[in-house]
XYZ file of C-alpha atoms in Angstrom:
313
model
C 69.849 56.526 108.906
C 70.480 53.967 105.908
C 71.763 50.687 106.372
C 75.166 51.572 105.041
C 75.767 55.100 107.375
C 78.270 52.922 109.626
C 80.132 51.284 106.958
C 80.326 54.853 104.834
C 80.936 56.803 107.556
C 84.263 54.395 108.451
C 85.486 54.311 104.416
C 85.037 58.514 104.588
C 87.297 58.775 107.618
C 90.191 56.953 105.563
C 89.548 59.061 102.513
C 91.904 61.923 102.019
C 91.069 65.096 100.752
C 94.072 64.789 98.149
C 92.568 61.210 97.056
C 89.088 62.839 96.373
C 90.347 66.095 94.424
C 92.358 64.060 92.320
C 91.304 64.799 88.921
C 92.684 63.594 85.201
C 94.086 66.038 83.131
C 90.573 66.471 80.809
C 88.749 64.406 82.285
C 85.998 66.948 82.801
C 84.052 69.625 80.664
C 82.220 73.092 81.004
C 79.844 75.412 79.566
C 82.468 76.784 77.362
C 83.073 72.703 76.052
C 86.290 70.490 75.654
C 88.406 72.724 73.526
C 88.357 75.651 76.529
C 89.269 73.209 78.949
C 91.793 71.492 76.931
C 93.399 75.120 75.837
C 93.247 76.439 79.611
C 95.303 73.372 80.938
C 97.394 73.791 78.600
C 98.105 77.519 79.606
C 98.402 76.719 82.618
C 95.579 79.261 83.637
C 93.538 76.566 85.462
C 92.640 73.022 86.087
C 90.222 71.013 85.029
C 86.440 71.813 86.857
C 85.730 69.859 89.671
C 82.223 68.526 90.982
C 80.974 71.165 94.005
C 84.521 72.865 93.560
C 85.960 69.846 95.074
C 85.781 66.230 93.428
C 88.287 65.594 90.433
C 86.882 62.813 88.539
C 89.177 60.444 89.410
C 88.647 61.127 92.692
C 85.027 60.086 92.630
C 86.052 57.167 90.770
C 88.123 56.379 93.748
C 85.294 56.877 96.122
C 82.770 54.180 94.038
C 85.230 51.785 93.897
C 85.708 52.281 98.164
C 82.347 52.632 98.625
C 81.803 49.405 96.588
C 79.309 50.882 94.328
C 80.888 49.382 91.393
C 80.394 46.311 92.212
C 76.825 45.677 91.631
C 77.208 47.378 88.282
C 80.314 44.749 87.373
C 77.615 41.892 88.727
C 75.406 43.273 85.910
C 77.828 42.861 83.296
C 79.061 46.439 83.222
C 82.817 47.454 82.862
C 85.361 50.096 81.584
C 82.989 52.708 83.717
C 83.804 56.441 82.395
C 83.068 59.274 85.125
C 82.586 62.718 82.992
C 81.637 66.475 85.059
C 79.855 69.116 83.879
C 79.450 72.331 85.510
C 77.298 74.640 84.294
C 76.863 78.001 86.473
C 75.698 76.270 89.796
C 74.843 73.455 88.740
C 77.166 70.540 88.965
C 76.377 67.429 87.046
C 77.988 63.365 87.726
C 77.611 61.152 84.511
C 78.929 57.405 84.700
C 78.427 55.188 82.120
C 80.101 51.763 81.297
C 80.269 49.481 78.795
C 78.929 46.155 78.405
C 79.607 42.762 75.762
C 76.521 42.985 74.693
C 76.856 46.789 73.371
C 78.654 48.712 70.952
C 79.004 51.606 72.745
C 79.170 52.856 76.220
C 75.040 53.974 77.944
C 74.732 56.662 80.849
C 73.738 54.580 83.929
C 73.933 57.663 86.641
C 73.203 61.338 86.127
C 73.269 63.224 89.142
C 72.470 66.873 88.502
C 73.370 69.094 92.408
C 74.075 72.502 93.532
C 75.105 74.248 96.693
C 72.072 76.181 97.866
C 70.944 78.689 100.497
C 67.763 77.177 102.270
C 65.807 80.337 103.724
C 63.018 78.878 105.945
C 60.752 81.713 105.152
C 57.243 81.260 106.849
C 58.219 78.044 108.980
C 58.478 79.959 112.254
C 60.463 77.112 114.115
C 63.719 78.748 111.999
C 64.881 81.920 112.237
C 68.618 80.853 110.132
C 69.136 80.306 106.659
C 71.430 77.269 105.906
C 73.858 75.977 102.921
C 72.488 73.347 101.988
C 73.259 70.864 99.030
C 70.476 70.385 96.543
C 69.883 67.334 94.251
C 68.106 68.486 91.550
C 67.736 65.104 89.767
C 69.171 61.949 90.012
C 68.926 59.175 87.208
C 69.989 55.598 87.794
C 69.134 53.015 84.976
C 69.764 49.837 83.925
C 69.133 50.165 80.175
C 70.026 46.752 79.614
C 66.782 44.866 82.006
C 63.676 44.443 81.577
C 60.501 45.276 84.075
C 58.996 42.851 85.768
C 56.150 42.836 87.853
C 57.991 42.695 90.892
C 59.841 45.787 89.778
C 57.023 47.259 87.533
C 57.760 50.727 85.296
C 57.017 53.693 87.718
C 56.334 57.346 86.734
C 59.287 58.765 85.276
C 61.159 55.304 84.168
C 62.612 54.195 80.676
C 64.483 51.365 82.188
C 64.992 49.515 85.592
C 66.829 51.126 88.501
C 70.013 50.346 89.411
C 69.022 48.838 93.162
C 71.324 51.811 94.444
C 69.545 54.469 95.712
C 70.106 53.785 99.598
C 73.658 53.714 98.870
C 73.638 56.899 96.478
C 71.650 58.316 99.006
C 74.114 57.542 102.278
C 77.264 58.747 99.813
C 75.216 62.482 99.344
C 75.186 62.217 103.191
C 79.389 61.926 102.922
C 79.314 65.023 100.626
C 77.708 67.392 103.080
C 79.465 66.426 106.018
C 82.855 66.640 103.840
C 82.409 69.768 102.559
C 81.023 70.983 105.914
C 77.301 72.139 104.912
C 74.428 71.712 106.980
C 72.061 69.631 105.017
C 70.657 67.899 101.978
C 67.239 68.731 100.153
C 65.885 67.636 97.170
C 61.791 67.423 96.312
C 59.972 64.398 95.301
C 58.862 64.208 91.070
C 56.181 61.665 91.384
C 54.610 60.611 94.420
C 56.851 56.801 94.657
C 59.846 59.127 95.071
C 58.442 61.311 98.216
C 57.274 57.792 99.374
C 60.713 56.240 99.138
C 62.944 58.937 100.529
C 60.362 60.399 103.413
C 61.564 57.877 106.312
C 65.262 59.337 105.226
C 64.381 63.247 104.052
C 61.950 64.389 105.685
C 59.248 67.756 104.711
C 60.320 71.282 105.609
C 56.725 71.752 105.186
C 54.501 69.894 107.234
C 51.206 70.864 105.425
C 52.828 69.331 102.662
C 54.268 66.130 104.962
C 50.845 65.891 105.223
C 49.248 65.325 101.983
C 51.332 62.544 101.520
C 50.512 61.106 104.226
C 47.032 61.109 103.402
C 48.023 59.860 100.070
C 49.311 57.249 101.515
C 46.685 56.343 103.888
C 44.070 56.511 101.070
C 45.681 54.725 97.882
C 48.586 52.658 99.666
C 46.562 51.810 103.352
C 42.581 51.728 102.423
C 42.799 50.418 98.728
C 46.048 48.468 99.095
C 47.982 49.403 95.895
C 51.105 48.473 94.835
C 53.255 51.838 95.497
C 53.963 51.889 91.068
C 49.953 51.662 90.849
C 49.039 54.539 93.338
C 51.926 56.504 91.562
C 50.561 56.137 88.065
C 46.947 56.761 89.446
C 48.157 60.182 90.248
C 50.227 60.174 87.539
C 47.185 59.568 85.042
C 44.862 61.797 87.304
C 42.646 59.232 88.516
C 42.561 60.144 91.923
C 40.341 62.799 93.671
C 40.031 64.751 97.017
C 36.684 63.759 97.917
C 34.608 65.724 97.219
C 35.981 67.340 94.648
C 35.715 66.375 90.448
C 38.875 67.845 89.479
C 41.560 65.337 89.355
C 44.190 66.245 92.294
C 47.936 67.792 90.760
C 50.617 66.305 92.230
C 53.925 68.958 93.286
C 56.889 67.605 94.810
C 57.783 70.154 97.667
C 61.209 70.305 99.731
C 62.438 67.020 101.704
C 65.726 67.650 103.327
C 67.823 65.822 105.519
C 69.586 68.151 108.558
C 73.631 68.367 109.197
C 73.863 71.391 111.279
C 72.045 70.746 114.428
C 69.354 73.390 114.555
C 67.635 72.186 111.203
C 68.258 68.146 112.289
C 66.443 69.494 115.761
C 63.866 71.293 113.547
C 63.164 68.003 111.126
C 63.375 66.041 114.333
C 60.482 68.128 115.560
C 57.325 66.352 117.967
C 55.644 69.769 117.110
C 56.120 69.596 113.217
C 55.382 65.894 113.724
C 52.311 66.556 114.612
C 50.992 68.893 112.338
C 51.981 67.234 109.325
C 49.711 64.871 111.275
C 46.732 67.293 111.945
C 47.244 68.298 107.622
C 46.917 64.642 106.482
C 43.645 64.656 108.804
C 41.653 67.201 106.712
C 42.377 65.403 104.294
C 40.567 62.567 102.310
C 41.982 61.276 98.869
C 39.650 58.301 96.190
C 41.022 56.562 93.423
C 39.602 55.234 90.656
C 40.283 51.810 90.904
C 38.248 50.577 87.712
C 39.887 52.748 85.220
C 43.502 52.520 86.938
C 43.343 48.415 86.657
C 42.109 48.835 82.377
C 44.795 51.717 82.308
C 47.722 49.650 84.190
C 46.569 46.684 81.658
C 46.457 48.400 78.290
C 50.044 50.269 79.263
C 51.192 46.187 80.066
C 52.017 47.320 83.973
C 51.523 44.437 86.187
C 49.434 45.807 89.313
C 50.154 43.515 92.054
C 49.354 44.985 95.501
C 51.235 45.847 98.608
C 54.682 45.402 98.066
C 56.830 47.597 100.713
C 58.291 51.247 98.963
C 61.803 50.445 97.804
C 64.563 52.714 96.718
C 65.045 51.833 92.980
C-alpha cells in the first residue's frame, strides 16, 4: 500500500464515470493517424479512441488535476500540459507534455505505454485461474529540464531526472484496475533499481525469480553497501558475477504484479511463496567488482555515494 492509497481511493469514489470518459473532439490519435480520426468524427461513424476503451483525454486531465499530480510539475515551472492517446492494437499509450519559459516548444514528461492482458499462471501450481490483468509495458517520467546530482545520480535507463512521481503514478494504476474491474496489475522490472523500487509494492509471480533479487540485494546493496544507482550500473556494465562463475551474470526483468481479485492478492500474499523465494535467494551467491565499478562510475562522471534507501524516481 503507497502512502497516497487513502487519499486516492477517497478522490476515485467522487469521480464519475462520465467525468473520466470525457474526451475532446481530436484530442486523440490512432494507427491509422489524425486525418482518420478527424474524417471519422466528422462522419459521425465514431468517437475519438479512448485510453483502455475508457479514458477520453480530458478525462484524464481531470483525474491529474484531482489527484494533484499537476502540481509538482507547475512547482517545476511546467504549464499549458497537453494529454495526447495513442492506441495501437492493444496497446494503449498516455503522453503529457507541458511547456515551460525557458523552452520553445512543448517536451514529453510522461509516456505510459499499457495493455489489458490475460495472466495464465502456467507452472506456478498455487493457481489454477487465469486473470485480466492490466500490463504496464513502460513507463517514462522525466524532467528534461534538471540536472543529476549525486543525491539523485543517472541510473540505468535515464536521459534526465525523474519526475519524484512514481508512488503516485503507481497508486493512480491501482485506481485503473479497480475502475475498470480487473483483477490485477503486472509489469517486469528493466534494470535491477526498478525491481528494487517497486518489489515492496508488486511483488514476483515467480519466486525463483523473487529470489535472485533478493540475493542481489543481499550481495551488492547489504554486504558491499552500494548506492542502489551503483549496484544497478554494476549489473548494468556486467561487473558482477555468481561466484563461482567468470561469465558476467545477465540481468531479465521477470513478472511483478500487484493482486485485485482475491485469489491472486491471497496467492502474492503467500507464507509458502514467501518462503521459497527465500530458499532461491539462498543458493545463491552474487560478487561485484568493486575496483572497476568505482573507475567506471568515475570516468562516466556518476557520483557513487553509498547506501541511500531505493526511491521511486
Amino acid at each position: 500500500m503507497t502512502r497516497y492509497a487513502k487519499e486516492f481511493r477517497r478522490i476515485a469514489r467522487k469521480l464519475s464515470r462520465f467525468e473520466l470518459m470525457e474526451a475532446s473532439d481530436f484530442g486523440t490519435r490512432d494507427a491509422q493517424g489524425d486525418l482518420n480520426d478527424l474524417l471519422s468524427s466528422i462522419e459521425g461513424r465514431r468517437g475519438p479512441s479512448r485510453f483502455l476503451d475508457f479514458y477520453g483525454d480530458e478525462g484524464i486531465r481531470t483525474a491529474f488535476e484531482r489527484y494533484a499530480l499537476l502540481e509538482p510539475l507547475q512547482a517545476r515551472g511546467y504549464e499549458d500540459f497537453r494529454f495526447e492517446l495513442e492506441v495501437r492494437d492493444e496497446r494503449h499509450t498516455l503522453f503529457v507534455y507541458a511547456g515551460h519559459a525557458s523552452l520553445d516548444e512543448p517536451v514529453r514528461l510522461i509516456e505510459l505505454v499499457v495493455r489489458r492482458d490475460r495472466l495464465v499462471p502456467g507452472a506456478l501450481a498455487s493457481l489454477d485461474e487465469s486473470f485480466t490483468v492490466l500490463t504496464v509495458d513502460w513507463l517514462m517520467m522525466a524532467d528534461p529540464l534538471r540536472p543529476f546530482t549525486a543525491e539523485r545520480p543517472r541510473l540505468p535507463g535515464q536521459t534526465a531526472p525523474g519526475l519524484g512521481m512514481a508512488e503516485a503514478v503507481l497508486e493512480l494504476l491501482y485506481r485503473v484496475v479497480e475502475r475498470l474491474d480487473l483483477d490485477g496489475l503486472v509489469t517486469t522490472g528493466e534494470h535491477f533499481h526498478n525491481a528494487v523500487m517497486y518489489r515492496s509494492e508488486l511483488k514476483y509471480l515467480d519466486p525463483a525469480s523473487e529470489g535472485v533479487c533478493i540475493a542481489l540485494e543481499d550481495a551488492l546493496l547489504a554486504r558491499e553497501g552500494l548506492s542502489l544507482a551503483a549496484a544497478s550500473w554494476a549489473i548494468e556494465w556486467g561487473l558482477v558475477y555468481e561466484e563461482g562463475t567468470s561469465e558476467p551474470f545477465q540481468w531479465r526483468g521477470e513478472a511483478q504484479a500487484r493482486g485485485q481479485h482475491a485469489a491472486l492478492a491471497d496467492f502474492l500474499k503467500q507464507s509458502k511463496r514467501r518462503r521459497e523465494a527465500a530458499e532461491a535467494a539462498a543458493l545463491l551467491s552474487f560478487e561485484v567488482d568493486v575496483p572497476a565499478l568505482e573507475l567506471r562510475l568515475a570516468d562516466e562522471g556518476i557520483a557513487p555515494p553509498k547506501g541511500e534507501p531505493p526511491h521511486l524516481p
